[in-house]
Each structure stands twice: as structure tokens, then as C-alpha cells.
Coordinates of C-alpha atoms in Angstrom, one line a residue:
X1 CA 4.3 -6.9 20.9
X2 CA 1.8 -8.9 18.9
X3 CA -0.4 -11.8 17.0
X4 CA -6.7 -20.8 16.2
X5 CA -6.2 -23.8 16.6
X6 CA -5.2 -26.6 14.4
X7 CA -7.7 -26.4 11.9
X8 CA -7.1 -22.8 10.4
X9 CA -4.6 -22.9 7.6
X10 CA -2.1 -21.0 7.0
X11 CA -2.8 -17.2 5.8
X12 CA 0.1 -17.7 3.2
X13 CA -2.0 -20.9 1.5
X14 CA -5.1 -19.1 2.0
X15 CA -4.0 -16.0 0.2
X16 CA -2.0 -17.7 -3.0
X17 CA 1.1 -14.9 -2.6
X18 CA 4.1 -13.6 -4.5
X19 CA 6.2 -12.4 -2.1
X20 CA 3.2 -10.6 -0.4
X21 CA 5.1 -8.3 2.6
X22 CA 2.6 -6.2 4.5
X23 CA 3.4 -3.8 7.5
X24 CA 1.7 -2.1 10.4
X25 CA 4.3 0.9 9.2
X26 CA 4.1 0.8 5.5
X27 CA 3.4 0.8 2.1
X28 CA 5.5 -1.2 0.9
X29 CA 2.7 -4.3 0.7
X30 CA 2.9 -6.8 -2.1
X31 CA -0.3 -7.1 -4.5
X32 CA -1.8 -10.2 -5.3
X33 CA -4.5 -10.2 -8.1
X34 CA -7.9 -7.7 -8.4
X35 CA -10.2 -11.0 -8.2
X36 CA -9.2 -11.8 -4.4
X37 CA -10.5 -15.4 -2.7
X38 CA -13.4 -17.3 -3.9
X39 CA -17.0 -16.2 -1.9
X40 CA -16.9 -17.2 1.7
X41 CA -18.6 -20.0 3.2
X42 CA -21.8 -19.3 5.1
X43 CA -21.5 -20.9 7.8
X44 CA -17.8 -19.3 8.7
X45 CA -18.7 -15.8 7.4
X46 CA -20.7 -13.4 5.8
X47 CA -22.8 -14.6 2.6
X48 CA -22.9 -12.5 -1.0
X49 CA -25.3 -9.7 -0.9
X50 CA -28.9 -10.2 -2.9
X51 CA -29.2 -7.4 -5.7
X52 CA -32.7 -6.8 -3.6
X53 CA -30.7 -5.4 -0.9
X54 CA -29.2 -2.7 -2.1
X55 CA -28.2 0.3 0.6
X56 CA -29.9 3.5 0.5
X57 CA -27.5 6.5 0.2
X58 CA -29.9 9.3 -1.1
X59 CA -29.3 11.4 2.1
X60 CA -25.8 12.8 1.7
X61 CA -23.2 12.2 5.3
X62 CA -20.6 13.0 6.3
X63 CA -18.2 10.9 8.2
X64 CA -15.1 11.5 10.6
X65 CA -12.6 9.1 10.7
X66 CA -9.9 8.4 13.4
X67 CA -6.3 7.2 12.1
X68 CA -3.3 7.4 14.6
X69 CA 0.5 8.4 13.1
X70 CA 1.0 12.5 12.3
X71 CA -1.0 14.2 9.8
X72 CA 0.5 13.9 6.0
X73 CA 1.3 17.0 4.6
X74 CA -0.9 16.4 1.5
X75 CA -3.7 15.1 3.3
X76 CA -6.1 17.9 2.1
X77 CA -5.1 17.5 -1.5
X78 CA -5.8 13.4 -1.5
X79 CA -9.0 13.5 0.6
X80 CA -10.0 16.4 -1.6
X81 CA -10.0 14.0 -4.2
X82 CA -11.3 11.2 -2.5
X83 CA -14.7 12.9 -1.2
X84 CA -15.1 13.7 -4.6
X85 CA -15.3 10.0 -5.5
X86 CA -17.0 9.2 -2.6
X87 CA -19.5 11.4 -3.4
X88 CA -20.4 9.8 -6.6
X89 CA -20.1 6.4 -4.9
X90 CA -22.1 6.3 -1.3
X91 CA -23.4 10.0 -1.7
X92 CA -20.8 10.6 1.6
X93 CA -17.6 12.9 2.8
X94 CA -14.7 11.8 5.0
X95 CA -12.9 14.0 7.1
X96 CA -10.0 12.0 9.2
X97 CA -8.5 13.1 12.5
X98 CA -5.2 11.7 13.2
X99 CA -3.5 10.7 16.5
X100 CA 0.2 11.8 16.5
X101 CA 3.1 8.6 17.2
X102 CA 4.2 10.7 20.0
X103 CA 1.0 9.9 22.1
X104 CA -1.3 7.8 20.5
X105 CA -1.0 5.5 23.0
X106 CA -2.6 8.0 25.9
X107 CA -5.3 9.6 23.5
X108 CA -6.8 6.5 21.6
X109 CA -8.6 5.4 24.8
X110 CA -9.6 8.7 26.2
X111 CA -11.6 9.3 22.5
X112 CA -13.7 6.2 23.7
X113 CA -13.6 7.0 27.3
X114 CA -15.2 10.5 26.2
X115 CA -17.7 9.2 23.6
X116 CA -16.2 11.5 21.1
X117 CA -17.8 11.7 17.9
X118 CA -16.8 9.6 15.1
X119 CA -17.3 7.0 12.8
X120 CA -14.4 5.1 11.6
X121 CA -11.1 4.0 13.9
X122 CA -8.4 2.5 12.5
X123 CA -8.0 -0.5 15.3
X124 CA -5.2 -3.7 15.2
X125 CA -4.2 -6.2 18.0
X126 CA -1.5 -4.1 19.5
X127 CA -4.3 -1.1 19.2
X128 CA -6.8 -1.6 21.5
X129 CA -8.7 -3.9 19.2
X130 CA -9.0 -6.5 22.1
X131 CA -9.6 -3.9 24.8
X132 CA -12.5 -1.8 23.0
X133 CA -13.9 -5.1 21.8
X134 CA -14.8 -5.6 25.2
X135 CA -15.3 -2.5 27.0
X136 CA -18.3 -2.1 24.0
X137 CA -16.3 0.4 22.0
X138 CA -16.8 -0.8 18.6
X139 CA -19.9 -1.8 17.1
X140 CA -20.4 -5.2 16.6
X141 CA -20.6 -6.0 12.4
X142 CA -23.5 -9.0 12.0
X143 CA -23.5 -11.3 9.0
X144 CA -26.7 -8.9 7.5
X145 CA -24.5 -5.8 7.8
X146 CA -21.4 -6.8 5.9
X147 CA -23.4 -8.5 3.2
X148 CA -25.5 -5.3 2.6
X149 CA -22.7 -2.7 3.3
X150 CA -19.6 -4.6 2.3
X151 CA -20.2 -7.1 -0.3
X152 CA -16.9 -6.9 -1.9
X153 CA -15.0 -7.5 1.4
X154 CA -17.1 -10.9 1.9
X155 CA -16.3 -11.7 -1.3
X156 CA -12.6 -11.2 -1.2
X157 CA -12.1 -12.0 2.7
X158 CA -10.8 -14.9 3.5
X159 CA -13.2 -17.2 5.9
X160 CA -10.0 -17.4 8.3
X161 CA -9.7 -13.8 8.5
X162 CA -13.2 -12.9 9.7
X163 CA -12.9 -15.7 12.2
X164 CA -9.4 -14.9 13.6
X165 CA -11.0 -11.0 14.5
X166 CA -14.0 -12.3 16.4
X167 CA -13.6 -11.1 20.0
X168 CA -16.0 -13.6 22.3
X169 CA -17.6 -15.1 18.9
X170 CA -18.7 -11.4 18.0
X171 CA -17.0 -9.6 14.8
X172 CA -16.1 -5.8 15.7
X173 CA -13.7 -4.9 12.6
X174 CA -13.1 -5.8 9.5
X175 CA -10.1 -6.8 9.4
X176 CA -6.9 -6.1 6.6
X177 CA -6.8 -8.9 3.9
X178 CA -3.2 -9.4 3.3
X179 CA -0.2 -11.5 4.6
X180 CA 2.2 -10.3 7.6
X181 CA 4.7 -11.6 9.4
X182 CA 4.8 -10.6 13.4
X183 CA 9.0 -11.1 13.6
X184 CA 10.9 -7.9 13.9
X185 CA 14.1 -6.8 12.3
X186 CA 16.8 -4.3 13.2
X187 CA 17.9 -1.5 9.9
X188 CA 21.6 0.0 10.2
X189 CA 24.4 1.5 9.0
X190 CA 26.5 -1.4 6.7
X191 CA 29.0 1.5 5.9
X192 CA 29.3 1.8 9.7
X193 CA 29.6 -2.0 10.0
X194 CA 32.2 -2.1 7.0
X195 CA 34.5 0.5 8.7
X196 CA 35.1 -0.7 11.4
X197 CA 35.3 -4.6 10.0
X198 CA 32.9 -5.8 12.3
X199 CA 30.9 -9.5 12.4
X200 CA 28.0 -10.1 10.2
X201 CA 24.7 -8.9 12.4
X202 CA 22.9 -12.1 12.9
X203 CA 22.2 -12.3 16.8
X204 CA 22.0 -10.9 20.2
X205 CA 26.4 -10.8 20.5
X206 CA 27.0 -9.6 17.0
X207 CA 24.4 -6.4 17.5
X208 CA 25.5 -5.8 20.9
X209 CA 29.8 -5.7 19.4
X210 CA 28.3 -3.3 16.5
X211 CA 26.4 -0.9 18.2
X212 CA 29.3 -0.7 21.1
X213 CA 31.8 -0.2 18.6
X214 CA 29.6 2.8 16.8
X215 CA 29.0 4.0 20.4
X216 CA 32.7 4.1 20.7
X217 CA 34.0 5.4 17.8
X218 CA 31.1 7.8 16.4
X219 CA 31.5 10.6 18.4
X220 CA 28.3 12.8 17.9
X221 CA 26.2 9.8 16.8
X222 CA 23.9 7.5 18.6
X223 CA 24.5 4.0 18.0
X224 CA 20.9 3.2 18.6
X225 CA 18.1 5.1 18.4
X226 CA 15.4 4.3 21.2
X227 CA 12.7 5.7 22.6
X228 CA 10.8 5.4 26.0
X229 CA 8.8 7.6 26.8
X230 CA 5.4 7.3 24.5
X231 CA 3.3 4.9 27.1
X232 CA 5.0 1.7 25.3
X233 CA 6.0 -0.4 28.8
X234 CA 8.5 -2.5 27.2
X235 CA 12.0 -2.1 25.7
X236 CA 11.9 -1.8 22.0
X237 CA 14.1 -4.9 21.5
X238 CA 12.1 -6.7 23.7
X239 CA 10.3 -8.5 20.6
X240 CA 13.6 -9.8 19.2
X241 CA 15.7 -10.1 22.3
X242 CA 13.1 -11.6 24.9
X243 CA 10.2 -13.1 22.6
X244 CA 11.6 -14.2 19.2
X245 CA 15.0 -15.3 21.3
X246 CA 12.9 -17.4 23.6
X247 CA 9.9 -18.3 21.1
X248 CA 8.0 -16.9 23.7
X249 CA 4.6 -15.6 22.6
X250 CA 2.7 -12.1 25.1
X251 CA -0.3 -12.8 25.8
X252 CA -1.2 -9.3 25.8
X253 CA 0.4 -6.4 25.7
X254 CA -0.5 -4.5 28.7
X255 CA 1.5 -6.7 30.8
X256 CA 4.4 -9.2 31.5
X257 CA 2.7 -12.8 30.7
X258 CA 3.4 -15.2 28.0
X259 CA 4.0 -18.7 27.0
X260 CA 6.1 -21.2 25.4
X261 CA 4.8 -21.3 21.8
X262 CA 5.3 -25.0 22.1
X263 CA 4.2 -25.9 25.2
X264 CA 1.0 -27.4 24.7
X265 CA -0.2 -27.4 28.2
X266 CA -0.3 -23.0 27.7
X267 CA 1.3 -22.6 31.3
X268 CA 1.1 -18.8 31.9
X269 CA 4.7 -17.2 33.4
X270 CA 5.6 -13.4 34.5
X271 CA 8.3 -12.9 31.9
X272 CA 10.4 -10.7 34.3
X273 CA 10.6 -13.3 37.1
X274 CA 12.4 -15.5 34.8
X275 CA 16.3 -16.1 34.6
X276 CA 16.1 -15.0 30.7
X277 CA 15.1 -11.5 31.4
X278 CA 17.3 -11.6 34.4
X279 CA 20.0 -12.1 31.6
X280 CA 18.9 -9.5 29.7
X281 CA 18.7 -6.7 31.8
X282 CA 22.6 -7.6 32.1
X283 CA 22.6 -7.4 28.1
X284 CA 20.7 -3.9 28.1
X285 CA 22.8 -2.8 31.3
X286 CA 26.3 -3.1 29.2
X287 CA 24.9 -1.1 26.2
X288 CA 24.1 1.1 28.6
X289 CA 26.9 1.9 30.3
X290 CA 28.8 1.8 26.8
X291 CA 26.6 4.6 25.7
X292 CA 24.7 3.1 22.9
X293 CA 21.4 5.2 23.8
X294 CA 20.9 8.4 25.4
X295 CA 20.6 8.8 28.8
X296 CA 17.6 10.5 28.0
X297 CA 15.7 7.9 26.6
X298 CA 12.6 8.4 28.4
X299 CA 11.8 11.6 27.4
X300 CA 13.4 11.2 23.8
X301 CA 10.7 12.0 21.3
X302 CA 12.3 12.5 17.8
X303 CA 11.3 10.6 14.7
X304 CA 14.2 8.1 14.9
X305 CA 14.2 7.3 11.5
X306 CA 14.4 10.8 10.1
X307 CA 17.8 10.6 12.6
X308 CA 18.6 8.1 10.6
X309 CA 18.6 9.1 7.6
X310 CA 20.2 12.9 8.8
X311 CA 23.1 10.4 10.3
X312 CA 22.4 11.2 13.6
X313 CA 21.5 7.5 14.2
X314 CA 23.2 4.4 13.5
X315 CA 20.5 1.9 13.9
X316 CA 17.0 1.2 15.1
X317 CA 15.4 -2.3 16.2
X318 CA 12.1 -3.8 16.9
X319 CA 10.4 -2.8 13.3
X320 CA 8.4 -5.5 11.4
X321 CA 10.2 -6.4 8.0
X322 CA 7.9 -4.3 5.5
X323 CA 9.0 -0.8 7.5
X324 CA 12.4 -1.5 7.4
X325 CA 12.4 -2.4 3.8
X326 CA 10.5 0.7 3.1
X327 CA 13.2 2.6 4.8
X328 CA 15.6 0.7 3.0
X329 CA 14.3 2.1 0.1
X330 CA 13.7 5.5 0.9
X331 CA 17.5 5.9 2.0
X332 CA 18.8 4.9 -1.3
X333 CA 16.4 6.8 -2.9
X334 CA 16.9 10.0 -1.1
X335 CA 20.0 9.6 0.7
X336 CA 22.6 7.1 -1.0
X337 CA 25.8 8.3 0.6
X338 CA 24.4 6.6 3.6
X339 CA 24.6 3.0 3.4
X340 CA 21.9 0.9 5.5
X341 CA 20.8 -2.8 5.4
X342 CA 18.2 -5.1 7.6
X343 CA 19.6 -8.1 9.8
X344 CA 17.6 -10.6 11.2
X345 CA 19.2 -10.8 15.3
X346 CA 16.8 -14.2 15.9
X347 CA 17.2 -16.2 12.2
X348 CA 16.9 -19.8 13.6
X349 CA 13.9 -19.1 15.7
X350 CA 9.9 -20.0 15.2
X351 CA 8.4 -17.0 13.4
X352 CA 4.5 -15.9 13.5
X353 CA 2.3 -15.4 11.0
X354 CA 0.3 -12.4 11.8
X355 CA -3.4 -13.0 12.2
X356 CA -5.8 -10.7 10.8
X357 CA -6.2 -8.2 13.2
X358 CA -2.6 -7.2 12.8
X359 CA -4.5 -4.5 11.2
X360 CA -8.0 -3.4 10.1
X361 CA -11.1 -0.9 10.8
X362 CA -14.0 -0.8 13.3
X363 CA -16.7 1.1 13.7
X364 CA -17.5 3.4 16.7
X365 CA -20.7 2.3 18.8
X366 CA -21.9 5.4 18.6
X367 CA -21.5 6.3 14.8
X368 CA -24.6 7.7 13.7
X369 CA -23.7 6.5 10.5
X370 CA -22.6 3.0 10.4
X371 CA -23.8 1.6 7.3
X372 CA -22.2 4.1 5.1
X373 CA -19.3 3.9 7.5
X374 CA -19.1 0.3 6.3
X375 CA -19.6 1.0 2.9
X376 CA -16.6 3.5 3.0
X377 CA -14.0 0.7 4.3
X378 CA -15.6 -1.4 1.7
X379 CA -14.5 0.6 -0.9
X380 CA -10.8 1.5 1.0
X381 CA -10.4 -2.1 1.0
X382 CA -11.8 -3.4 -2.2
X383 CA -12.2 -0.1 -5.0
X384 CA -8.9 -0.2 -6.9
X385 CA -9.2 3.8 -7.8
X386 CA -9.7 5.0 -4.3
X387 CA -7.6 2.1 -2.7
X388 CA -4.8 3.2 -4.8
X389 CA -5.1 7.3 -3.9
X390 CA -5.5 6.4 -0.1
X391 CA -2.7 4.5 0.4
X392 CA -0.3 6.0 -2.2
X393 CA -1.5 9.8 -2.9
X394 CA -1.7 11.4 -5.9
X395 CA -0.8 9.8 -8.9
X396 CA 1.9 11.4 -10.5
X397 CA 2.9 13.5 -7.4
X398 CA 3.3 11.3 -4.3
X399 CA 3.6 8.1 -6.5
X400 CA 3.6 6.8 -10.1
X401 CA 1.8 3.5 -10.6
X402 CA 3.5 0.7 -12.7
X403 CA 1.2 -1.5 -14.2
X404 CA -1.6 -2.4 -12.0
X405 CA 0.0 -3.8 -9.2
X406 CA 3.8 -1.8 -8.5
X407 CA 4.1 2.1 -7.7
X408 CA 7.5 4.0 -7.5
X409 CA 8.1 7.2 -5.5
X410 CA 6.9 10.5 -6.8
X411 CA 8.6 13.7 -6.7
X412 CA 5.9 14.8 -3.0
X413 CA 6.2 10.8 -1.9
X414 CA 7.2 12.0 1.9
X415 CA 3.8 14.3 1.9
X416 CA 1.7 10.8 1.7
X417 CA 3.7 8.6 4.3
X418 CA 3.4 8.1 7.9
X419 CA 0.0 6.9 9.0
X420 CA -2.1 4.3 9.6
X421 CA -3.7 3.9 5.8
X422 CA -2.5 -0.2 6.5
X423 CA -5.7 -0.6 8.2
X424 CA -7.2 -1.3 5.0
X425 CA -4.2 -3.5 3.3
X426 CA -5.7 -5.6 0.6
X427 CA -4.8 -8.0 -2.2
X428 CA -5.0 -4.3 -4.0
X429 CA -2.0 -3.1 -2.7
X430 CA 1.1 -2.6 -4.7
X431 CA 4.4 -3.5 -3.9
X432 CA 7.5 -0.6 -4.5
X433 CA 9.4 -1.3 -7.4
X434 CA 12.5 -0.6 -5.7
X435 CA 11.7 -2.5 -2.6
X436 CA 14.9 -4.2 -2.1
X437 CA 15.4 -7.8 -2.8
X438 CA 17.0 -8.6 0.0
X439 CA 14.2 -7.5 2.6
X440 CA 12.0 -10.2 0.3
X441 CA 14.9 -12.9 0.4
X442 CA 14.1 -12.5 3.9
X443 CA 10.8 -12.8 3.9
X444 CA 10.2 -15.9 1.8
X445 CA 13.4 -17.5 4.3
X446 CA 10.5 -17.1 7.2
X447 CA 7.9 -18.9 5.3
X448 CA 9.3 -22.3 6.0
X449 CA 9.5 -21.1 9.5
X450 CA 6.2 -20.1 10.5
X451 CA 4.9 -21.7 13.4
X452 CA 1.4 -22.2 14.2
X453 CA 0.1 -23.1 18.2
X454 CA -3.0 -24.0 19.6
X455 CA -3.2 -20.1 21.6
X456 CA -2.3 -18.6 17.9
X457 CA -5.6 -16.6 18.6
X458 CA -6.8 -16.6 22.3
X459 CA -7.8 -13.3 23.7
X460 CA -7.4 -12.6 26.8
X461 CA -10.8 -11.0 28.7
X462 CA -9.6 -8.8 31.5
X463 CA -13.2 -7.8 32.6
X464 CA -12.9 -9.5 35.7
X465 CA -9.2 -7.7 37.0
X466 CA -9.5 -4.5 35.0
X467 CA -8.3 -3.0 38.2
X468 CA -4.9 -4.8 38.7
X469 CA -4.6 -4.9 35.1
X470 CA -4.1 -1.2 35.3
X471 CA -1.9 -1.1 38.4
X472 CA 0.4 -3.9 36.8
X473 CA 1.1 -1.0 33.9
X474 CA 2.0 1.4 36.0
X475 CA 3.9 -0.5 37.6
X476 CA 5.7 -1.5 34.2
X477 CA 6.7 2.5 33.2
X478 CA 7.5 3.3 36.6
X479 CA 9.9 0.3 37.0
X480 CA 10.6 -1.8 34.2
X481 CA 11.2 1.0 31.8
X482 CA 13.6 2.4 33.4
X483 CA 15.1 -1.1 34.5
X484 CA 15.4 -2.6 31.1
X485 CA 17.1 0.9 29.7
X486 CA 19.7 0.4 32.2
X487 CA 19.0 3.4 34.2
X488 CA 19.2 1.4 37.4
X489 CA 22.4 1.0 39.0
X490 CA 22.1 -2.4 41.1
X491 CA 19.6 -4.7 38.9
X492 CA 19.1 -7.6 40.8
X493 CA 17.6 -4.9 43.5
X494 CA 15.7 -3.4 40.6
X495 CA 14.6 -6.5 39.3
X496 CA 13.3 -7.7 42.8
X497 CA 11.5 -4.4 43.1
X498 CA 9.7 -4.4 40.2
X499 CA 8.3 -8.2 41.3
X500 CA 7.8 -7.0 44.2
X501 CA 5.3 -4.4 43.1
X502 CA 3.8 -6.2 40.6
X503 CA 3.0 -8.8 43.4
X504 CA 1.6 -5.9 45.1
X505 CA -0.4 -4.6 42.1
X506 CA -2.1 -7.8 42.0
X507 CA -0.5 -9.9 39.0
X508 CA -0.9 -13.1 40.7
X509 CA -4.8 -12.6 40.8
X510 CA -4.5 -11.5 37.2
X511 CA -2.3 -14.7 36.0
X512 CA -4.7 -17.0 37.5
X513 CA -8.0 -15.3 35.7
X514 CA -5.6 -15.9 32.5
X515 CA -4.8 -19.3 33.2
X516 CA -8.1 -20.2 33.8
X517 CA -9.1 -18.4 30.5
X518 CA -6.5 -20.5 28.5
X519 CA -6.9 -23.6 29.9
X520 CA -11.0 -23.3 29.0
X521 CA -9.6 -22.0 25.3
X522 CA -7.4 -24.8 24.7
X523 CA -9.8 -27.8 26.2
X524 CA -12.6 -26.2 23.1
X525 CA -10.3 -26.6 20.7
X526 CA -10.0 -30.5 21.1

């Protein structure tokens, strides 16, 4: 679910942007221009490189790479292409391995737990970033390395962004360089919403009274498209409907604690021993019962967007605003008869701006090859030619470029799409020439809403309760999951029980490490 202090500005001043959009599921990202952000300061980040400190490469390497979404089907045509450039650039190859959406979630940790071998991991906040950081899984990048190895990134980094992915003062990725918002938004059917002459989607009620009246009427059709049973421990509206509804910010992930985003005192509260989830489950319960999601959910595991667009699905939620777009897109593109759109179910509420790490690389402690590892993500992040083939393909057959900074869909765009190519999003990236104006109308309506807090960027260290921390999430799939999908008939019993066993899992012993961490973080930042 997502993304320090007073002083940092915001990215969007930082990063002078046009209608920059960037997405964790995307490439739909905005460009800004080729000559990036003045040098970075010293004293906040790495300095320029000296021309006396140039990398050796004579000794040829080859490199493995670990990305997570499903394998494109032209990936051995574009890294074909792109090991032949590397080759002339860093004297390396690249071979990526990549981590299916079905069950990223259980493998990412076992390739660290097992000490695979690899170079390069594609890491981000809700990624393990945080989590690896800690249990020594990434190397740490020093000020030396990425001014020898990465020169262009230092140059074109932001001093903000370097700062926002430290991890107990110590740098472990380098992090994307472009602008995100954290706020999700639903995609559905307008046609659907037309036919039956039903209220404009702009809140919890109005997308509850659509997707019951699909449920109702579509026979054969979901209304919503959901999905429980990848290791995700929340419901997939819970971003809109619990955080953005409440301006409620999760600490982490991995289990139920947050706080007010504007309470300055950063009191820590279980989120489901609250009367607002306690209202929800009655709000998930009812599109339950009216059929809006398969009873099945937990062990649903199709691509819900390809539903989509086959009309098997009326509507998904909790995807960030540059996906949905892109969808947006791609349906007109390849499927006009079907008419979708994007609603914003939380408009009046405090959005986030993203912090760096919404996406990025690292580097595996173990890499036997580090440097040119760096070197590689320097020039992913920073080398126009090979930024432009690894995120878009082939020019010509999965994308045509237009101009230097917009691209439109080739005739093979769906065999270079899926993956996680965002972790090196740049100023480089071009924005789709049919990207739809209304997704960026959107976008620049949240820019006089961002909200920035005094916990914006506070990490929580579990070291200490890595134990209960692990019991609390099973306790989340086992009880919440099916709790908050309304597969439990009586839910102030199921509610109670899930407390109950949280309580016994240990989460008062963890919210009182976390306190105690973010009471120490806030009283450094005065």
C-alpha cells in the first residue's frame, strides 16, 4: 500500500514537470528534458566523477538480472539487441529472470533467503526494498561507487531522491528519477455506467450502486474483478476505501498499523480495531452478498485486465493513475467497442507524492559483479538509445517513437508490456501519444493536493519483532482476507477473531517497538 520531514521539497518542484505521470505498472511516464537536474550537492549525495577515475571493463561479464511481472514475449529479440550495445558500452551481457504476478510475492524473498545468484533486482517500497535493506540483501552503494560507476545518475538525480532511499542513513538502490503519485484509481465500463443511467463514480456510495447494478443486470459478467489469493494481505480497495478515505498513511505493508497523516504527534493504531474498518467490512459484506466478485476470489488468478478488455469484467480498483491510463489507452486502441474511463472514488482527500523508492534498482550482496552492475542501471536510467529499447522494445515493432520524448504503439506493442522495466523511470521516458487527457486532467487536479507529513519517509526497522511480524501476516491471509471479501458470515465475530489473534500473534509488542521507532524519528527531525 505505499510511500522527510519539512525540509525536502516537493519532487514536483524538484523535477520542473509537464504533466510527468509515472507508474509502478506502466509505460505510460511523461518525459521531461535529456539534460536532467543540475549536479548534486556533496554533502547530500554523490559528487561528479574525476576523468582519472574511469572503470575498467576490459574483462567481458555477464550479468543476471531479476525483474518480477511475466516474461514479455519479445524479450529475446530486445535483450538481443541490447547486449549488443552493452557490449560496445561496459564490455558486459544481461540476461533477466523474471518473477511471474501470480507469485512474486512468495519467490522474491526465497531468491535472497537462498543466496541465488544474481546481480541486479528490481526493488521499490512495496517490494521488499525496506525488508532486504535490513536483513543485508542488497549491497550498500557508497558515495565513491556511484561517482565511478554511475556518473550520469549523480548528475541527473535529484539530491532528495538519494536521500529519501537511504535505509538507516545507508543507500542500497538507486532509486527511479521521475514523479509519482501514490493515490489509486478505479477503470470501468462508462458504456455499462451509461446503460443503466447510473450516478457519476466519484465515491465509496456511487461505486458500490454501479458495480451492484452491473452485478445485477450483467449476467455472465463480473462486476469487479478481484483477486486474493497472490500473498497480498489486504483487500485491493483497501488503498482507496480505508487509506485515501481516511488520509490514513501504512506504515508498512506487512501489517495493519498506520497513522493520521496529520497528526503530528504519529500515534501508531491497528487499523482493524477501528470503527472505520468496522464500517467497511459492512461495505465489502453487501457487495458481497450482491455478487459483485466471485466467490472464488481467493484462488482467482487471471489477468484481470485481459478480463477486461475480453468483457468478462466490468471494473477493477486499487491501480495507481499511470496503469489505468495505459489501459485506457490500450482499450481504445485495441478494443473500441468497449467503452472504459477512470474515476477518482476519494477526490477531496490529501494525496501522496511518491517518494523515490516507489521504484528503482539494487544490487545483490553477493553480485560478483557490482560495479558493472552499476554501470548497467546507469545506462538503463540515463542512455537515451538503450533507455528507449528497454522500456519500449523495438523501434518500429513494439513502438514508434515521436520526436524525442512521445512513442505510440507498434503493430507487436503487447510483446514488450508487463514487467517491471519502471525500476529505471527517468526524465528519459516518453509519455504515449494517445495517453488520454483526462487521466492527465487528473493528475495535475492532485498536484494542489499533495500533502507532505513529518513520517513522509520513516522506515520502520522490524529487527527487533521479526518473529511476531511474521505471525501478524499470517494471521492477516488466514483471517482478514477472507473477512474483508465477505466470506464470513457473522463479522463482528470475524472481526473480534481476527483481533483476537493478532493480540495473540504479538502485535501489541510489535506496535510498541514502532511507536518507539517514530517517536525517536520525529523528535530528529526538529
Amino acid at each position: 500500500m505505499k510511500a522527510k520531514k519539512s525540509l525536502l521539497l516537493p519532487l514536483a518542484a524538484l523535477l520542473s514537470m509537464s504533466a510527468v505521470l509515472a507508474a509502478c505498472g506502466g509505460n505510460n511516464n511523461n518525459a521531461a528534458s535529456n539534460t536532467g537536474t543540475p549536479a548534486v550537492n556533496s554533502s547530500a549525495a554523490p559528487t561528479n566523477a574525476t576523468a582519472s577515475n574511469e572503470p575498467d571493463t576490459s574483462k567481458e561479464v555477464k550479468l543476471k538480472m531479476l525483474l518480477v511481472g511475466g516474461k514479455p514475449a519479445d524479450y529475446d529479440k530486445v535483450f538481443g539487441e541490447l547486449n549488443k550495445k552493452l557490449k560496445e558500452r561496459i564490455n558486459a551481457t544481461v540476461e533477466a529472470e523474471f518473477l511471474d504476478w501470480s507469485d512474486w510475492n512468495q519467490k522474491y524473498p526465497l531468491k535472497f533467503a537462498a543466496n541465488e545468484d544474481f546481480d541486479l533486482v528490481y526493488t521499490a517500497n512495496w517490494a521488499y526494498y525496506n525488508d532486504q535493506a535490513l536483513k543485508g540483501g542488497f549491497l550498500e552503494l557508497t558515495e565513491d561507487m556511484l561517482n565511478k560507476y554511475a556518473p550520469q545518475t549523480v548528475k541527473n538525480m535529484p539530491p532528495v531522491s538519494f536521500d529519501q532511499a537511504k535505509v538507516n542513513g545507508k543507500l542500497f538502490m538507486v532509486p527511479n528519477n521521475n514523479v509519482e503519485v501514490n493515490d489509486k484509481v478505479i477503470l470501468y465500463r462508462e458504456d455499462l455506467r451509461k446503460k443503466y443511467n447510473l450516478p457519476e463514480i466519484n465515491s465509496l456510495e456511487s461505486y458500490a450502486t454501479y458495480l451492484k447494478a452491473i452485478a445485477a443486470n450483467e449476467k455472465g459478467m463480473l462486476a469487479y474483478g478481484a483477486k486474493a489469493g497472490d500473498g497480498w494481505k489486504w483487500h485491493e480497495m483497501d488503498q482507496a476505501t480505508l487509506e485515501q478515505h481516511n488520509d490514513w498513511n501504512l506504515v508498512d505493508m506487512t501489517l495493519p498499523l498506520a497513522y493520521k497523516m496529520d497528526d503530528a504527534s504519529g500515534k501508531i493504531f491497528n487499523i482493524y480495531d477501528t470503527p472505520e474498518f468496522k464500517q467497511l467490512l459492512t461495505y465489502y459484506k453487501d457487495l458481497s452478498d450482491s455478487g459483485v466478485w466471485s466467490k472464488n476470489v481467493v484462488s482467482n488468478k487471471n489477468d484481470v485486465w485481459q478480463d477486461i478488455k475480453a468483457g468478462k469484467v466490468a471494473s477493477y480498483a486499487a491501480q495507481n493513475l499511470g496503469t489505468a491510463g495505459s489501459n485506457l489507452a490500450e482499450m481504445r486502441r485495441d478494443n473500441p467497442s468497449l467503452e472504459v474511463a477512470i474515476a477518482d472514488i476519494t477526490p477531496d482527500k490529501k494525496k501522496i507524492a511518491a517518494i523515490s523508492t516507489q521504484n528503482g534498482m539494487a544490487i545483490h550482496a553477493t553480485s560478483k559483479n557490482p560495479e558493472r552492475s552499476l554501470m548497467l542501471i546507469d545506462l538503463l536510467q540515463n542512455d537515451k538509445e538503450i533507455h528507449d529499447l528497454t522500456m519500449y522494445g523495438i523501434s518500429g515493432t513494439n513502438y514508434v517513437p515521436e520526436g524525442d520524448d512521445k512513442y505510440s504503439a507498434g503493430p507487436a506493442a503487447a510483446n514488450y508490456t508487463g514487467f517491471s522495466n519502471w525500476g529505471w523511470n527517468s526524465q528519459l521516458n516518453r509519455s504515449d501519444s494517445s495517453y488520454p487527457k483526462e487521466a492527465d486532467d487528473i493528475f495535475e487536479k492532485w498536484q494542489s493536493s499533495i500533502y507532505h507529513f513529518p513520517l513522509e519517509t520513516f522506515v520502520f526497522d522490524d529487527a527487533k519483532v521479526k518473529t511476531e511480524v511474521a505471525s501478524i501476516s499470517n494471521v492477516m491471509l488466514r483471517y482478514s482476507i477472507p473477512l474483508e471479501y465477505g466470506l464470513v458470515k457473522d463479522l463482528d465475530k470475524g472481526q473480534a477473531d481476527l483481533i483476537k489473534q493478532l493480540k495473540a500473534a504479538g502485535i501489541e509488542k510489535v506496535m510498541t517497538e514502532m511507536q518507539a521507532q517514530v517517536d525517536a524519528f520525529l523528535t530528529q527531525q526538529k
